[in-house]
Short mmCIF file of C-alpha atoms in Angstrom, two decimals:
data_model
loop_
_atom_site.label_atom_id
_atom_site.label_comp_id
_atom_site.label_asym_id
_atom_site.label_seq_id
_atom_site.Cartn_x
_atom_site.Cartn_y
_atom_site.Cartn_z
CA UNK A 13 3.86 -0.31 -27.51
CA UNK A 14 7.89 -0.10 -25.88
CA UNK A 15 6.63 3.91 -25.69
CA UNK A 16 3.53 2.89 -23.98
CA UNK A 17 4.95 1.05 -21.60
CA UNK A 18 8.00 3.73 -20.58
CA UNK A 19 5.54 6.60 -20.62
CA UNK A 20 3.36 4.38 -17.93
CA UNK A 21 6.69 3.12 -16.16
CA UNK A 22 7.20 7.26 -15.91
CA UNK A 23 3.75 8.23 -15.30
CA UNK A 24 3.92 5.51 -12.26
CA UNK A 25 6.97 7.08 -11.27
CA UNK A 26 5.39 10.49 -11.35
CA UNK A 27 2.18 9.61 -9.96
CA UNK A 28 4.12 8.29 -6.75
CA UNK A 29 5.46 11.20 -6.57
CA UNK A 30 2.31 13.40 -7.21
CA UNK A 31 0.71 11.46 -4.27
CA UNK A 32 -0.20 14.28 -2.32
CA UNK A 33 2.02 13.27 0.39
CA UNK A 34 4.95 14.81 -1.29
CA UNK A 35 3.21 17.48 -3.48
CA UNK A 36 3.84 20.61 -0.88
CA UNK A 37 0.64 19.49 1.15
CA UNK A 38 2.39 18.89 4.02
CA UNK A 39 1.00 15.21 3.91
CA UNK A 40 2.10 12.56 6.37
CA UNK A 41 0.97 9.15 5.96
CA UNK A 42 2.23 8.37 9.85
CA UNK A 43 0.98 5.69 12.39
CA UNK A 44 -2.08 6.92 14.28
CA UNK A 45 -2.57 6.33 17.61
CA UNK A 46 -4.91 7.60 20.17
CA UNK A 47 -2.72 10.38 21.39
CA UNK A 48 -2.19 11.26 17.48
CA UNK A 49 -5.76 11.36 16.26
CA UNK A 50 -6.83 11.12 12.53
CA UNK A 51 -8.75 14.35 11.70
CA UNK A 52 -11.22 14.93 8.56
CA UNK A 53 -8.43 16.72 6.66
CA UNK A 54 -6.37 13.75 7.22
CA UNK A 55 -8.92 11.48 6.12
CA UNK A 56 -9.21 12.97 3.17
CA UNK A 57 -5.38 13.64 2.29
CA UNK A 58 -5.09 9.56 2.48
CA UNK A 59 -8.17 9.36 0.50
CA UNK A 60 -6.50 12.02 -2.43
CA UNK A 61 -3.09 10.02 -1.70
CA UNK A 62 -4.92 6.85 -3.26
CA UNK A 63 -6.81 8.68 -5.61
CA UNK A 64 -3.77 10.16 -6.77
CA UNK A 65 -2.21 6.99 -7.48
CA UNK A 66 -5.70 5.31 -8.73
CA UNK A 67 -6.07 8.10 -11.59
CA UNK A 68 -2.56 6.73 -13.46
CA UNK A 69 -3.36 3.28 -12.49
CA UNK A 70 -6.90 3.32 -14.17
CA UNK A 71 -5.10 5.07 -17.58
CA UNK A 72 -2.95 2.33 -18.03
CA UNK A 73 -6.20 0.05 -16.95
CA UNK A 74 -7.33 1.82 -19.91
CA UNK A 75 -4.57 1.71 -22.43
CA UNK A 76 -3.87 -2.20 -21.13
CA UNK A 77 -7.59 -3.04 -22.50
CA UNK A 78 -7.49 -0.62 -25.62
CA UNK A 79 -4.24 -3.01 -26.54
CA UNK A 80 -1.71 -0.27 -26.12
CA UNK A 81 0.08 -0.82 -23.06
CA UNK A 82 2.48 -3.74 -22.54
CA UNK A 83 1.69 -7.40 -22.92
CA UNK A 84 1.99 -8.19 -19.23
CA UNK A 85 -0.39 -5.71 -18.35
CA UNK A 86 -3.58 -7.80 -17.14
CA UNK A 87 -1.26 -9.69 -14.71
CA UNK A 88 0.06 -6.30 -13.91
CA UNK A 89 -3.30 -5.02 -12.85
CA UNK A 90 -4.67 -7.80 -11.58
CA UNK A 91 -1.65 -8.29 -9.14
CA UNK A 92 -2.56 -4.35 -8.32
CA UNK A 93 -6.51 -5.48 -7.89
CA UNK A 94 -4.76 -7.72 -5.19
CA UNK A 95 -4.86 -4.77 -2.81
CA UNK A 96 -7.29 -2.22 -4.30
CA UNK A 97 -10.04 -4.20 -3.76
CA UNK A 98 -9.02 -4.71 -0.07
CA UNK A 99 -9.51 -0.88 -0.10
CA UNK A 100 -13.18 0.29 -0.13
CA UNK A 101 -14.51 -1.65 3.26
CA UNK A 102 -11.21 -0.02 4.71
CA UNK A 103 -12.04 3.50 3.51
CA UNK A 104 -15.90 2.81 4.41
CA UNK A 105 -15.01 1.95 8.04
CA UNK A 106 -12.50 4.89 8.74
CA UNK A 107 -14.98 7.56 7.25
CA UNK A 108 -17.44 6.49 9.69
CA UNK A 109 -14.99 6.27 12.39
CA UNK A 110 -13.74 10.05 11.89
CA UNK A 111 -17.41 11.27 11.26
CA UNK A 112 -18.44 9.70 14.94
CA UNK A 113 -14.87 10.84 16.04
CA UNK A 114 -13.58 7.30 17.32
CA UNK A 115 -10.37 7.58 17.43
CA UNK A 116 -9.60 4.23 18.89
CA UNK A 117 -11.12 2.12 16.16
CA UNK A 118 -10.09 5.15 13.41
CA UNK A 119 -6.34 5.13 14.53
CA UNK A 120 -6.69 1.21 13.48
CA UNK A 121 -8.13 1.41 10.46
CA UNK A 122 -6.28 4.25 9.36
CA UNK A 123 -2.68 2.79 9.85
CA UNK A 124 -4.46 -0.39 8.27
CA UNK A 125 -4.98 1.69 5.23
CA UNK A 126 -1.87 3.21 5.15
CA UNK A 127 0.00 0.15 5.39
CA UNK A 128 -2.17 -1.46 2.38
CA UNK A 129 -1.53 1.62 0.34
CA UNK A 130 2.31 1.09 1.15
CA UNK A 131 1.74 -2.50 0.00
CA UNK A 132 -0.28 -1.57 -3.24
CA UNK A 133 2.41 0.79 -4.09
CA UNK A 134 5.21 -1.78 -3.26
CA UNK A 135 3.62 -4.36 -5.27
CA UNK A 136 3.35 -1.94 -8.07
CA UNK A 137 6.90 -1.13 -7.90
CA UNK A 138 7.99 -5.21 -7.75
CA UNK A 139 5.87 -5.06 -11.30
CA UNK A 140 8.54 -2.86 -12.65
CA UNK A 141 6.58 0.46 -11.75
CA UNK A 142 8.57 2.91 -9.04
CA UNK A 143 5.10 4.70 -7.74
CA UNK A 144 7.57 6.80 -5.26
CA UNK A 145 7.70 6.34 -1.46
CA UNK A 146 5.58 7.68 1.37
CA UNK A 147 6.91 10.83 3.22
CA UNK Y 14 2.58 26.48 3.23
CA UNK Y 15 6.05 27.90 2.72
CA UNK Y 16 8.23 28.52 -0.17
CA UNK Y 17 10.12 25.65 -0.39
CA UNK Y 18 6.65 23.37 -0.61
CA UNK Y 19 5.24 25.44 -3.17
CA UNK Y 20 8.14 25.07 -5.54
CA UNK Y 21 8.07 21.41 -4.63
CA UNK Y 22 4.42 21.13 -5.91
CA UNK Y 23 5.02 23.23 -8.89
CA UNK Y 24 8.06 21.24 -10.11
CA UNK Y 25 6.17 18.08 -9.40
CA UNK Y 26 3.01 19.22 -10.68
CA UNK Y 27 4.62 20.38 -14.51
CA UNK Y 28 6.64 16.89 -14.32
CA UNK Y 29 3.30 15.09 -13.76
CA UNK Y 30 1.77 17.02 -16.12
CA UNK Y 31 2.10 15.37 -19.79
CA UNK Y 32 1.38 11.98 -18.83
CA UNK Y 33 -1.56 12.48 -16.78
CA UNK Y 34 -2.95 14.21 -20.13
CA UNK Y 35 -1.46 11.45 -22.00
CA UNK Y 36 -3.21 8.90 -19.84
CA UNK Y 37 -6.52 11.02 -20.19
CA UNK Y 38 -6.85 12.15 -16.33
CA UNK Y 39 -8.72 15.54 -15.41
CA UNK Y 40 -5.60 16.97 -14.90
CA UNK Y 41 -6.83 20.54 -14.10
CA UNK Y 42 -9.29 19.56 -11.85
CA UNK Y 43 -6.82 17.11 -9.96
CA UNK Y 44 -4.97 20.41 -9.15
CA UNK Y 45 -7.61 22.34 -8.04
CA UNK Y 46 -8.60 20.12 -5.39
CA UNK Y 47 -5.22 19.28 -4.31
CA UNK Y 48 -5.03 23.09 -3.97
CA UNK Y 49 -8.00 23.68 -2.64
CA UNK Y 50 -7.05 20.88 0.34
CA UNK Y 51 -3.95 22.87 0.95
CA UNK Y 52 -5.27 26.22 1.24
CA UNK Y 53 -8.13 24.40 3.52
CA UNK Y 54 -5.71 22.40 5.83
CA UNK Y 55 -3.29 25.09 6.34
CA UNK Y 56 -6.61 27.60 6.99
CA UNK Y 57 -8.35 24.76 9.36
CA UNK Y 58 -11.31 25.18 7.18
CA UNK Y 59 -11.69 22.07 5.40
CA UNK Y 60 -15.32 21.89 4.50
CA UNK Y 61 -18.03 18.81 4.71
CA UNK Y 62 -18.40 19.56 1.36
CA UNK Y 63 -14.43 19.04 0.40
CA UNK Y 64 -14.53 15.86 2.46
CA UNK Y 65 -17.93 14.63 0.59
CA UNK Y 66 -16.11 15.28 -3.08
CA UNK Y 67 -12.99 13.22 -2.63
CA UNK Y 68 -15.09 10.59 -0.91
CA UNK Y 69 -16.84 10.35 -3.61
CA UNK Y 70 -13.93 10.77 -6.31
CA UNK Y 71 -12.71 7.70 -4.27
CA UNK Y 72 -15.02 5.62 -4.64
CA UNK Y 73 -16.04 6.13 -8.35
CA UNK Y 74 -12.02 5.54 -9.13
CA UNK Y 75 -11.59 2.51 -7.06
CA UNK Y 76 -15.19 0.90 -8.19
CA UNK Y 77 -13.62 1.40 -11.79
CA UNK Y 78 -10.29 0.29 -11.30
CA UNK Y 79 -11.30 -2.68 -9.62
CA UNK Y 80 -13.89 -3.96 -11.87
CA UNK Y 81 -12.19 -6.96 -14.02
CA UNK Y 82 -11.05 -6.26 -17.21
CA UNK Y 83 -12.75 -7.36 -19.88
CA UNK Y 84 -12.03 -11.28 -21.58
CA UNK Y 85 -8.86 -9.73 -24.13
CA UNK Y 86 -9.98 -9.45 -27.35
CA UNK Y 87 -13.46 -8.00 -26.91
#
């Protein structure tokens, strides 16, 4: 189980620092503003950025109900759940924003996003897991 | 994407590597894409069809991770 839990405490640590911000894509999870518009690619590189961080996450999800991960693990991912599940109408709202190309109300939602992912991730890390640090 | 990127994402991706197997996540097919979105974005040709798959990726992986947990024990 003490394995299970440092492999996760690692694979947190190196699935921060997989999100694709600082995997060589050239990511940059910076405010948006009119004058800085959020383009498709963007959109998407957030979207992979959480998705990146989501795919560890939902392994130890999986390991914490198989009854291999650490004991505090439900609190763990329900503290997590705090934020994720703030997620979706985000996402849903900026997708429709970049599609129609409003940047005004996609500018707002993005850096809305961004700062929830920087509070999922911080969250994470107060749990004991260092998921890395936006670029 | 220049030199110094690439041997960024190699290094991080072979660090990465044995615990996203470990933790059972499509590790090959994580790569691709996050290639693929590279190659795009420095190109300018990210497709509709790109876009479309992550969106979708996204939304499968957040519905799952933020469906409760099962009562423990079950």
């Amino acid at each position: 189980m003490k394995k299970i839990a440092i492999v996760m405490v690692v694979a947190l640590g190196l699935g921060g620092c997989a999100q694709l911000g600082t995997i060589g894509t050239g990511i940059s999870l910076v405010t948006k503003s009119v004058t800085n518009p959020v383009t498709k690619q963007e959109e998407a590189q957030i979207e992979l950025a959480i998705d990146a961080a989501l795919a560890v996450l939902r392994g130890y999800k999986q390991a914490c109900i198989a009854g291999t991960a650490d004991k505090s693990c439900r609190v763990n991912i329900q503290a997590i759940q705090r934020y994720t599940r703030q997620m979706p109408p985000l996402v849903s709202q900026l997708r429709g924003f970049v599609d129609h190309n409003d940047q005004v109300n996609a500018a707002v939602v993005y850096n809305q996003l961004t700062a929830l992912y920087t509070n999922f991730k911080t969250s994470a890390g107060q749990l004991g897991y260092n998921v890395g640090n936006l670029p | 994407m220049n030199a110094e990127a690439i041997l960024a994402l190699v290094a991080q991706a072979l660090g990465v590597l044995p615990t996203l197997i470990q933790t059972g996540v499509d590790v090959v097919g994580r790569i691709e894409q996050i290639k693929q979105l590279s190659d795009a974005g420095a190109n300018g040709t990210v497709t509709d069809a790109q876009v479309a798959a992550i969106r979708t990726q996204l939304d499968a992986d957040l519905a799952d991770f933020n469906s409760d947990l099962p009562p423990q024990g079950v």
